[in-house]
CSV table of C-alpha atoms and ligand atoms in Angstrom, one decimal:
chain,number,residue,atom,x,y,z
G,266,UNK,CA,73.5,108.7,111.6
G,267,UNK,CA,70.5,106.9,109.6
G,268,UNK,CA,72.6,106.7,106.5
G,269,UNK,CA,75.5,105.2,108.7
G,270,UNK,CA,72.8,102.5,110.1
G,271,UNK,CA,71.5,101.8,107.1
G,272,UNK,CA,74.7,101.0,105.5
G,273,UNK,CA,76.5,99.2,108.4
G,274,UNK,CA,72.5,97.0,107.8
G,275,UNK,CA,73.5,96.0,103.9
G,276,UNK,CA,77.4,95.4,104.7
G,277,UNK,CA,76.1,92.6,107.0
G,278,UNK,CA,72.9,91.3,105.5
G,279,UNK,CA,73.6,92.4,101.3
G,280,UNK,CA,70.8,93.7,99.1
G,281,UNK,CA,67.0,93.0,99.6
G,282,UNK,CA,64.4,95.1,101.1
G,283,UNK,CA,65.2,98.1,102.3
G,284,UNK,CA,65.1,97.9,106.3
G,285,UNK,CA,62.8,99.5,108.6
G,286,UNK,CA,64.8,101.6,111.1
G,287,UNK,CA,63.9,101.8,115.1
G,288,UNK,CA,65.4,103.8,118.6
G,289,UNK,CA,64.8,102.9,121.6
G,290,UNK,CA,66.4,105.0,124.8
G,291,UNK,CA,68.2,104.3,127.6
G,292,UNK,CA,67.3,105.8,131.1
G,293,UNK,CA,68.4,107.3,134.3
G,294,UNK,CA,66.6,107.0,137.7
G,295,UNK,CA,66.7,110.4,139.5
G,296,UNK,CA,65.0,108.9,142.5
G,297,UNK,CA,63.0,106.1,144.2
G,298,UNK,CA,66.0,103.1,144.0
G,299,UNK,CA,65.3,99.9,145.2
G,300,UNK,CA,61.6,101.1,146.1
G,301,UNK,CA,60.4,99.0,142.8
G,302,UNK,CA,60.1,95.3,144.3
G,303,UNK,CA,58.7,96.8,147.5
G,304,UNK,CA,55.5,98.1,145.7
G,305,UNK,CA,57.0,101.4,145.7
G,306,UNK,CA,57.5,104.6,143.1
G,307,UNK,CA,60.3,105.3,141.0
G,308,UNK,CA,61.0,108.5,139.0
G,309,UNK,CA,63.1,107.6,135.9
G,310,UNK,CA,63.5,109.9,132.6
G,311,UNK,CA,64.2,108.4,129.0
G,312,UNK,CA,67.6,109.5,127.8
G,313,UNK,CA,68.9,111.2,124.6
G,314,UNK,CA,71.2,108.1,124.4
G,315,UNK,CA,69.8,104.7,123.4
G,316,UNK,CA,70.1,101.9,120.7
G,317,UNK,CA,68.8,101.7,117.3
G,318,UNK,CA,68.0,98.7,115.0
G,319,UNK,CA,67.6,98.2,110.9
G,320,UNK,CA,64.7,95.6,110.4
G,321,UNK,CA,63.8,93.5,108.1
G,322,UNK,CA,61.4,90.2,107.7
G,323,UNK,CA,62.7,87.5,105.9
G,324,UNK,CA,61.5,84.7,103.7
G,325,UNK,CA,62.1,81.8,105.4
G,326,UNK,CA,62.4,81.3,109.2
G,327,UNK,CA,66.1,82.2,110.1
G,328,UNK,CA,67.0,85.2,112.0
G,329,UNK,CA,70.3,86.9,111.4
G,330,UNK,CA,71.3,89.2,114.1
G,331,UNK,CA,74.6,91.9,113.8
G,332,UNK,CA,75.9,94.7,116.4
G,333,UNK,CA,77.7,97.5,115.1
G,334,UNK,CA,79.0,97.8,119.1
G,335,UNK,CA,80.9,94.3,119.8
G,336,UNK,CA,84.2,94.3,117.1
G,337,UNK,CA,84.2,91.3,114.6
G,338,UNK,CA,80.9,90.0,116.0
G,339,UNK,CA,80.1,89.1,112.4
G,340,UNK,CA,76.5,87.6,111.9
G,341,UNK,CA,74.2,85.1,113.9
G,342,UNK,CA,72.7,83.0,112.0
G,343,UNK,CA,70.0,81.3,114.4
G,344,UNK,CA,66.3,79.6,113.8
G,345,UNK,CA,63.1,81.6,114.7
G,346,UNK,CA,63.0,80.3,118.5
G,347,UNK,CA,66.2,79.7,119.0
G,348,UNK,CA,67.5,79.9,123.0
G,349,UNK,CA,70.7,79.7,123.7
G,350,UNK,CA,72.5,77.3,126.5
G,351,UNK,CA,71.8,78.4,130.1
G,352,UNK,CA,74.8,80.8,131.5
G,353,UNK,CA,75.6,81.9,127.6
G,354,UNK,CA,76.9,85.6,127.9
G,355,UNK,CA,76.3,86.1,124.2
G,356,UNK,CA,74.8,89.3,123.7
G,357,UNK,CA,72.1,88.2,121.1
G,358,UNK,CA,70.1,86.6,124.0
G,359,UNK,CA,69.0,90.0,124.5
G,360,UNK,CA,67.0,90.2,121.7
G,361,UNK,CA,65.9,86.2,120.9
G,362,UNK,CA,64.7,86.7,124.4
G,363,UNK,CA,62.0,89.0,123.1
G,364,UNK,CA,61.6,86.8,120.6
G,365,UNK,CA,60.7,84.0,122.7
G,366,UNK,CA,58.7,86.1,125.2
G,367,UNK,CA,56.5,87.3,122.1
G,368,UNK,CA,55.9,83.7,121.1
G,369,UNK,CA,55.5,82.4,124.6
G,370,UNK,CA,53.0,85.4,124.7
G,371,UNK,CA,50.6,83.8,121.8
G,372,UNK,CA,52.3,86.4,119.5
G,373,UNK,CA,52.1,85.1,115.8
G,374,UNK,CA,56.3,85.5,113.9
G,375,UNK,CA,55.9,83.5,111.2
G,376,UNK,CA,59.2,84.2,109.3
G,377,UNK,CA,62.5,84.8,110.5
G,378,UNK,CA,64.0,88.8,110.1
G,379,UNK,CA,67.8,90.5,110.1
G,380,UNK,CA,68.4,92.9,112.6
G,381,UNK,CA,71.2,95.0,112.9
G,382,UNK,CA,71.8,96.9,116.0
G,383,UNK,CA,73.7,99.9,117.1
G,384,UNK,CA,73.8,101.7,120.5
G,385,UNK,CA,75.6,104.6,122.3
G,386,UNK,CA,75.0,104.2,125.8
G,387,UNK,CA,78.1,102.6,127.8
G,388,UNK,CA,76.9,99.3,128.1
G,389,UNK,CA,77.0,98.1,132.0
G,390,UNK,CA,77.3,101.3,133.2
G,391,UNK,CA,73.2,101.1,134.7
G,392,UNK,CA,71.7,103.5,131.8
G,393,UNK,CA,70.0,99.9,131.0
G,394,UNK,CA,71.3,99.5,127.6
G,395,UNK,CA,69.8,95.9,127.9
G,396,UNK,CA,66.3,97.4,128.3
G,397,UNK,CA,66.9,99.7,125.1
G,398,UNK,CA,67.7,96.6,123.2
G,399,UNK,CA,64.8,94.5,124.5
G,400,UNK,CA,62.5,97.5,123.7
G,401,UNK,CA,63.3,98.2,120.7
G,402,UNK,CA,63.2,94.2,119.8
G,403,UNK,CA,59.6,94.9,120.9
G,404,UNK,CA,59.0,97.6,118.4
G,405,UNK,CA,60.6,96.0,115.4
G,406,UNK,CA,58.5,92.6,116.2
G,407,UNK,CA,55.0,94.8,116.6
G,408,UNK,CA,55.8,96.9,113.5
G,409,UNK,CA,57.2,93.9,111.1
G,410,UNK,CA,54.5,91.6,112.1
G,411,UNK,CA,51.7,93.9,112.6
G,412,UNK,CA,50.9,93.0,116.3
G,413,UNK,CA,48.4,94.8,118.6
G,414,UNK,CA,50.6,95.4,121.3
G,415,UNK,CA,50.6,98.3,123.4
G,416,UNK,CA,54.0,100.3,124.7
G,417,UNK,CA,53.3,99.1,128.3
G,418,UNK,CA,52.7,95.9,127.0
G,419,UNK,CA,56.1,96.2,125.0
G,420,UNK,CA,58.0,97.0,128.5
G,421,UNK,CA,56.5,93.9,130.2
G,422,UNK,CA,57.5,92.0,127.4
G,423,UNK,CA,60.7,93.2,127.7
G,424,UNK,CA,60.8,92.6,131.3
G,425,UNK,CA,59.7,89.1,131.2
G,426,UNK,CA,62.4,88.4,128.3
G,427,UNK,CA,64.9,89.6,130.9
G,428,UNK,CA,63.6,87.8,133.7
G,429,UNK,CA,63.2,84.4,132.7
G,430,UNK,CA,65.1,84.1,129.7
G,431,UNK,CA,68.5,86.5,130.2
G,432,UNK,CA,67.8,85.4,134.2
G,433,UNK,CA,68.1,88.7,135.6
G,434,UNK,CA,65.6,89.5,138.3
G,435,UNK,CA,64.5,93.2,137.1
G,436,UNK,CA,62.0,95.2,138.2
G,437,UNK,CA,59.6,97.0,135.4
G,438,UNK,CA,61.5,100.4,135.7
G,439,UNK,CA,63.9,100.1,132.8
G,440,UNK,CA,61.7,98.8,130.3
G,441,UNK,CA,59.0,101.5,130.9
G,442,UNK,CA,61.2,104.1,131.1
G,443,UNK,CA,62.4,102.7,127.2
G,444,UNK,CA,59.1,102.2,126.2
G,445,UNK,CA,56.6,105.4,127.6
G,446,UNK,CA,59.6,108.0,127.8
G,447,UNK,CA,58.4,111.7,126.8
G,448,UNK,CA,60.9,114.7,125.8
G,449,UNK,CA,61.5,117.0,128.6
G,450,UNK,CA,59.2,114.5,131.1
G,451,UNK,CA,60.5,112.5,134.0
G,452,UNK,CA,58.2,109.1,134.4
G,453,UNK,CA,56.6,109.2,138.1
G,454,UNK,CA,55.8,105.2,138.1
G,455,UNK,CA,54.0,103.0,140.6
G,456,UNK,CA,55.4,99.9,139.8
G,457,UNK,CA,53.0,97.9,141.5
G,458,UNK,CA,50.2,98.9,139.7
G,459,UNK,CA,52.0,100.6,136.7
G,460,UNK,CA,50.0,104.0,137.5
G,461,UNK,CA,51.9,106.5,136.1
G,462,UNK,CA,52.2,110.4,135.5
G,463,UNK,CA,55.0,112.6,133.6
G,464,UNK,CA,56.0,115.4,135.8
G,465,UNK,CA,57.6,118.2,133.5
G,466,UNK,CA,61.1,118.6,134.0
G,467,UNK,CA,61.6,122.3,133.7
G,468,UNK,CA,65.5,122.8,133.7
G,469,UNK,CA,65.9,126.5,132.1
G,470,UNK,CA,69.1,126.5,133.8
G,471,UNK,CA,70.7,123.0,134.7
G,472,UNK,CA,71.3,119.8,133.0
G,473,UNK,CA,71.3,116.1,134.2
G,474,UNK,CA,74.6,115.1,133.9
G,475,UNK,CA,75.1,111.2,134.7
G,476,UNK,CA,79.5,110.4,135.9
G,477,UNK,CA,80.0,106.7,135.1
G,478,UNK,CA,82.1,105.2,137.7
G,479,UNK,CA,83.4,102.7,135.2
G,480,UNK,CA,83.7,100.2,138.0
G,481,UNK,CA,81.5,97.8,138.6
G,482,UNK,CA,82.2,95.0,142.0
G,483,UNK,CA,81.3,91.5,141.6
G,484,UNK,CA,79.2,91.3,144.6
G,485,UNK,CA,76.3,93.1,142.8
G,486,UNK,CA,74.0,90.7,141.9
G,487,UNK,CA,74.4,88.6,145.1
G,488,UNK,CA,73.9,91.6,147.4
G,489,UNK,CA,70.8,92.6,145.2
G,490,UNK,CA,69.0,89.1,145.8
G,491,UNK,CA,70.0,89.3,149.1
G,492,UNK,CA,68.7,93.2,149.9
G,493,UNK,CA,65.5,91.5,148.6
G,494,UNK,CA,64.8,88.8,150.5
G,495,UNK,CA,66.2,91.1,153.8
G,496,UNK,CA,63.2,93.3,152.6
G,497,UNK,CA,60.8,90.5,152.0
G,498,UNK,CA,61.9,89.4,155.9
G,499,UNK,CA,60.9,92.7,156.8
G,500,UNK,CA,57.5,92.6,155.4
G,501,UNK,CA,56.8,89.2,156.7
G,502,UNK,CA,57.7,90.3,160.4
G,503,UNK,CA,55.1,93.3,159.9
G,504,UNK,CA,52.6,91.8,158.3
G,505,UNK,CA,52.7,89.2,161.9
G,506,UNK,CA,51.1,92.8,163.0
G,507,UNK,CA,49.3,94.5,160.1
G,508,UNK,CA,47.8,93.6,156.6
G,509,UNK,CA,49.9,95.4,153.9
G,510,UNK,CA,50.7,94.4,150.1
G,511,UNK,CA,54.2,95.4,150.2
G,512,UNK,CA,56.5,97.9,152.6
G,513,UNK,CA,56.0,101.1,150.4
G,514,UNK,CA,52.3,100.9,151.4
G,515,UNK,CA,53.8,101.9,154.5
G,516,UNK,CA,54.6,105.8,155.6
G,517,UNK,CA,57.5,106.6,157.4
G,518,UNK,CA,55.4,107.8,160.5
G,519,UNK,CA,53.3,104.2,160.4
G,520,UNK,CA,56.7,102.1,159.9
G,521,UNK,CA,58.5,103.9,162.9
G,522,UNK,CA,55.9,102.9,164.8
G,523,UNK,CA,55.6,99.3,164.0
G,524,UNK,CA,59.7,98.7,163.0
G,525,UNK,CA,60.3,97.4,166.6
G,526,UNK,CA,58.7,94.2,165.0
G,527,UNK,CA,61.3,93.4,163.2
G,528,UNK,CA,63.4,91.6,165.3
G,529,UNK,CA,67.0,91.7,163.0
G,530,UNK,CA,68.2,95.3,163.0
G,531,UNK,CA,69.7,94.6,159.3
G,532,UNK,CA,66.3,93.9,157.8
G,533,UNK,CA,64.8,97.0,159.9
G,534,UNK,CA,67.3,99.0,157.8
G,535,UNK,CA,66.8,97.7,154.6
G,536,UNK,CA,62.6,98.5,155.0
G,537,UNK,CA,63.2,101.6,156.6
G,538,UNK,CA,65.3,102.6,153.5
G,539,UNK,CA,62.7,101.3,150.9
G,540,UNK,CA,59.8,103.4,153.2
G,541,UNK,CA,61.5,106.5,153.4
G,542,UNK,CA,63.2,106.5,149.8
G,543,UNK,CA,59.1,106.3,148.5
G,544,UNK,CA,58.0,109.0,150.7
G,545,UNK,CA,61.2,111.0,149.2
G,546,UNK,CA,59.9,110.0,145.3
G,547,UNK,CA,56.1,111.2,146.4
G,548,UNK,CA,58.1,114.6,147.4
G,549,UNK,CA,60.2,114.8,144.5
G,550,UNK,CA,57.1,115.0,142.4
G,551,UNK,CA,55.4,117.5,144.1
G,552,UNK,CA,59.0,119.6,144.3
G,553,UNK,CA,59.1,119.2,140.6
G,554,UNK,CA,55.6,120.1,139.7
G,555,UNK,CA,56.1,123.8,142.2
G,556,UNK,CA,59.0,124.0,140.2
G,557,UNK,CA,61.2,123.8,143.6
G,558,UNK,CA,64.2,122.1,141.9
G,559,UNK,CA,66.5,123.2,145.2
G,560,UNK,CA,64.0,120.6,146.9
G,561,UNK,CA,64.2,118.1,144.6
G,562,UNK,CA,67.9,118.0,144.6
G,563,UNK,CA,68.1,118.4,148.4
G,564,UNK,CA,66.0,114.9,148.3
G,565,UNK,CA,68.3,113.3,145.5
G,566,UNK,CA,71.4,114.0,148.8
G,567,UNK,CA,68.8,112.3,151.0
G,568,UNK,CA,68.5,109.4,149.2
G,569,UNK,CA,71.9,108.8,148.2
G,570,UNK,CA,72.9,108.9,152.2
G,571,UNK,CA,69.9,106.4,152.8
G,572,UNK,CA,70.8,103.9,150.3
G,573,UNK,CA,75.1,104.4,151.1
G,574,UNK,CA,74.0,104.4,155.3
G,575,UNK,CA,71.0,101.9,155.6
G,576,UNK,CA,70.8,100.2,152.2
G,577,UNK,CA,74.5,99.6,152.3
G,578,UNK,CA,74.4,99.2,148.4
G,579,UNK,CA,76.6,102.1,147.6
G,580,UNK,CA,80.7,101.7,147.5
G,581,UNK,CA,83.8,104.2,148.2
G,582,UNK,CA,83.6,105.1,144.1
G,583,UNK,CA,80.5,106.4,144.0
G,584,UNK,CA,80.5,107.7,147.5
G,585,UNK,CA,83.5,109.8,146.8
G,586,UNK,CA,82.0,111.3,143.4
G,587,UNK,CA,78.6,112.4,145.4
G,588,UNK,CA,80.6,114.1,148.2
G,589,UNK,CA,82.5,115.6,145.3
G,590,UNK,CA,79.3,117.1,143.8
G,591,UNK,CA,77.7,117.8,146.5
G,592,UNK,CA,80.4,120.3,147.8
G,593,UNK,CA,81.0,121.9,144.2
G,594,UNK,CA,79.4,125.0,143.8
G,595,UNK,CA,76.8,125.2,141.6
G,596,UNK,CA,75.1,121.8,142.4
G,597,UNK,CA,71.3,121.1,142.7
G,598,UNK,CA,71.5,117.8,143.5
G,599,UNK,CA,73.4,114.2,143.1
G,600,UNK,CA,73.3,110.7,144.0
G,601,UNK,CA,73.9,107.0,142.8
G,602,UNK,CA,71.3,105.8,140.5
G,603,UNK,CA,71.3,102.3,139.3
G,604,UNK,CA,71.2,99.1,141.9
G,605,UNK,CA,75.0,100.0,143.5
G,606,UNK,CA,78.2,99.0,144.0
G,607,UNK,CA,79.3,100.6,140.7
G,608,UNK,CA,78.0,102.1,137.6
G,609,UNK,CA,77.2,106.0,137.4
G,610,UNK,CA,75.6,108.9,140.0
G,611,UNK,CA,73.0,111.3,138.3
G,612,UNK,CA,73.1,115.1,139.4
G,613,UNK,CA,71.5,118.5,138.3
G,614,UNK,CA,73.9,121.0,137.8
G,615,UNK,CA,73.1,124.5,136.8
G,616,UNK,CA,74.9,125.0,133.2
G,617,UNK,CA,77.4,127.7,134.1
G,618,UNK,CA,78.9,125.2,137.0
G,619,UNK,CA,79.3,122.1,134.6
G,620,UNK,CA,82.5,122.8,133.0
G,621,UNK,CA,83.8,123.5,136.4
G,622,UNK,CA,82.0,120.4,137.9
G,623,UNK,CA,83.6,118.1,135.6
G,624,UNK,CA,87.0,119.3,135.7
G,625,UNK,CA,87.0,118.7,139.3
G,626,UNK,CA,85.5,115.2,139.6
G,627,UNK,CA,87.6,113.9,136.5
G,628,UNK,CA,90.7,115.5,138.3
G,629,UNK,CA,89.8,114.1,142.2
G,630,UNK,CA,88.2,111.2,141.1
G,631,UNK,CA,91.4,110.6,138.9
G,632,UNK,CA,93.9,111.4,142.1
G,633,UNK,CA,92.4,108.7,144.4
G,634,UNK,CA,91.5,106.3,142.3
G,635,UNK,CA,93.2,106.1,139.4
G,636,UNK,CA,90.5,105.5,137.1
G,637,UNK,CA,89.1,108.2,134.5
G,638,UNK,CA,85.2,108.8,135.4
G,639,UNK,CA,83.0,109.3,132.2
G,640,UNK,CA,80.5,112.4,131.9
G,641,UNK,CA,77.1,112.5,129.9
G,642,UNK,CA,74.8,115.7,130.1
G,643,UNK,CA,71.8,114.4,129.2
G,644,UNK,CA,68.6,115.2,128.3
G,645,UNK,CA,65.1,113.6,129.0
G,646,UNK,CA,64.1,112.0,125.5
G,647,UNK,CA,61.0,110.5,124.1
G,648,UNK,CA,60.3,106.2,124.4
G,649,UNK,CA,60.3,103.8,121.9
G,650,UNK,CA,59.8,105.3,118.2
G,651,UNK,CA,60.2,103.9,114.7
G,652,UNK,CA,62.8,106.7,112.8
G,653,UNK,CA,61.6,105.4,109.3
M,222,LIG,P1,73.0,97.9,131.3
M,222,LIG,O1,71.6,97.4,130.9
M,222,LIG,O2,73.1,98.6,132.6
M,222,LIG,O3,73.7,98.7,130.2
M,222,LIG,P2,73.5,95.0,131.3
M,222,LIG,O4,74.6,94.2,131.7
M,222,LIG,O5,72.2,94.8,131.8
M,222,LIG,O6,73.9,96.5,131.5
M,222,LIG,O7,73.4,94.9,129.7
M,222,LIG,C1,74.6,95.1,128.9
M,222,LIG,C2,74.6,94.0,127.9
M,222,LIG,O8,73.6,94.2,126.9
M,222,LIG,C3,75.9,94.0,127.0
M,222,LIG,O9,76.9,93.3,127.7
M,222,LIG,C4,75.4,93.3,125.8
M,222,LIG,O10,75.4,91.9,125.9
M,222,LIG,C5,74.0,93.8,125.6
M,222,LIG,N1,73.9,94.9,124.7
M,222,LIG,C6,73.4,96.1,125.0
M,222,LIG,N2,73.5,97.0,123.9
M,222,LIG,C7,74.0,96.2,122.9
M,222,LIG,C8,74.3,96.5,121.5
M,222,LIG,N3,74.1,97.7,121.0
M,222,LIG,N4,74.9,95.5,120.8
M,222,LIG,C9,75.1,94.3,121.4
M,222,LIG,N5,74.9,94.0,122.6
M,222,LIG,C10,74.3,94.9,123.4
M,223,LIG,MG1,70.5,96.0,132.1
């Protein structure tokens, strides 16, 4: 694989100095979705699966950019700073975006660099390839340049590249997960205050195995903004009643009590989701640290159900893979993970069911749909890392 990089690096970019070579993962969510803008928890794992990228600093102040992913993408060839044109779907705005949010940062890149990337996670499937390519952007800028910049501070660099330059309102989750990972670890995050903890993910007998929909519906971005302000109407009714920073700060017992004060049903919904799906993550962890793994995937269900019933951010695709899972023998667990209306489910499965587990979905899923689901067992990998 390095040998493969490295070549694929001088076929684009010729002779010079040899490049620098960096992974960054992807990463799953096994629960806490669409707690992160309500002040909530989430409990993501780094994947096995992620992208790399050759580096090397230039001379002058051009950067040259190359993916080994998008056929006869041929080279960039860009000025240090450049941005491209509002509503561009180019894919290198990914990483000038973490250019740009280094700079705008105070971050000294005085010459340009080539960078040659290369990724094997589906791209738009929700294993956040784009925060694996901001990341790793991150550590090739730190390492070439020298910079005193810590991981966290790698995965809010990311973040802001992706909010304010790609214009995608993310949360933190993705890039941290990228950026802090640990082997064998799942990532119990607070993403209000970035408190975190890695809970051991003991699976002597299961594996993560994530089923990529492959569809994807248009209305995904519009229902996300609009999930957030019917959550942001929900904490302005109850705050009319009781000082709170967000709706996670809220437990299920002290929401039911106060819900009645928030006069649209819809919005009562959305908050009571985002309440109880935190409580869930907070149980998760303490499952996972007993070692109660039947619990844990028992909650997984339960949150699935709460984001398809009162989050209403789930669709018939993934709704029929879950019911698949959940009645196949063998299964801990399983739910969407991702923001919805598309991209993959996540469940545990103990290792003698997943042959069996997969025949069925592909075959079912195939039946009433028509479309051919993808499966990755996965394993919980380590963050960011330079390879050599
Ligand atoms: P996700 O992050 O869920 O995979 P996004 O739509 O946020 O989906 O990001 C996918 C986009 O990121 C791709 O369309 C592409 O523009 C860019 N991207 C990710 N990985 C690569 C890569 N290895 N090479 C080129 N572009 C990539
Ligand atoms: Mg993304």
């Amino acid at each position: 694989m390095i040998r493969t990089l490295l070549d694929a690096f001088t076929a684009r970019f010729g002779p010079g100095d040899a490049p620098r070579l960096f992974f960054a993962p992807g990463r799953v969510n096994l629960i806490g979705e669409h707690t992160d803008y309500n002040g909530g928890h989430v409990f993501p794992c780094a994947l096995s699966l992620g992208t790399w990228c050759a580096a090397r600093r230039r001379s002058d102040s051009t950067v040259r950019l190359a993916t080994g992913n998008i056929p006869r993408s041929g080279v960039l060839r860009h000025p240090l700073g450049y941005r491209a044109r509002r509503g561009s779907r180019c894919w290198s705005r990914y990483p000038e975006s973490v250019i740009n949010a280094f700079r705008h940062a105070g971050f000294q890149i005085p010459t340009g660099m080539d960078l040659y990337y290369y990724g094997n996670i589906p791209s738009g499937s929700g294993l956040s390839s784009s925060a694996s390519m901001e990341v790793v952007t991150g550590a090739v800028l730190r390492e070439l340049y020298g910079l005193r910049v810590s991981s966290v501070r790698l995965a809010q660099l990311g973040q802001y590249a992706e909010n304010v330059y790609v214009g995608v309102q993310c949360g933190i989750m993705d890039q941290f997960a990228s950026a802090m990972g640990r082997r064998a670890h799942a990532i119990y995050l607070d993403t209000a205050s970035l408190r975190y903890e890695y809970a051991p993910l003991r699976l002597p007998d299961s594996s993560i195995v994530v089923c990529n929909s492959r569809v994807k519906h248009s209305l995904a971005s519009s229902e996300y903004n609009l999930r957030r302000s019917q959550c942001e109407t929900a904490l302005a009714a109850l705050r009319t009643v009781r000082d709170i920073p967000a709706l996670c700060a809220l437990t299920p017992e002290e929401f039911e009590a106060l819900s009645e004060r928030i006069p649209d049903p819809l919005c009562r919904k959305r908050a009571r989701h985002a309440v109880r799906e935190n409580a869930r993550t907070q149980q998760a962890l303490e499952a996972l640290r007993a070692d109660r793994l039947a619990d844990f995937g028992r909650l997984m269900n339960e949150s699935h159900v709460s984001l398809r019933d009162d989050y209403e951010v789930s669709c018939p695709e993934l709704d029929l893979l879950t019911r698949l899972a959940w009645d196949t023998e063998g299964v801990v667990g399983s739910r969407m993970t991702g923001g919805g209306f598309g991209g993959c489910t996540v469940s545990i499965v103990k290792t003698e069911a997943l042959a069996d587990f997969q025949e069925k979905l592909a075959r079912v899923y195939r039946e009433r749909t028509g479309l051919e689901a993808e499966f990755y067992t996965v394993e919980a990998g380590d963050g960011v890392r330079r390879l050599i």
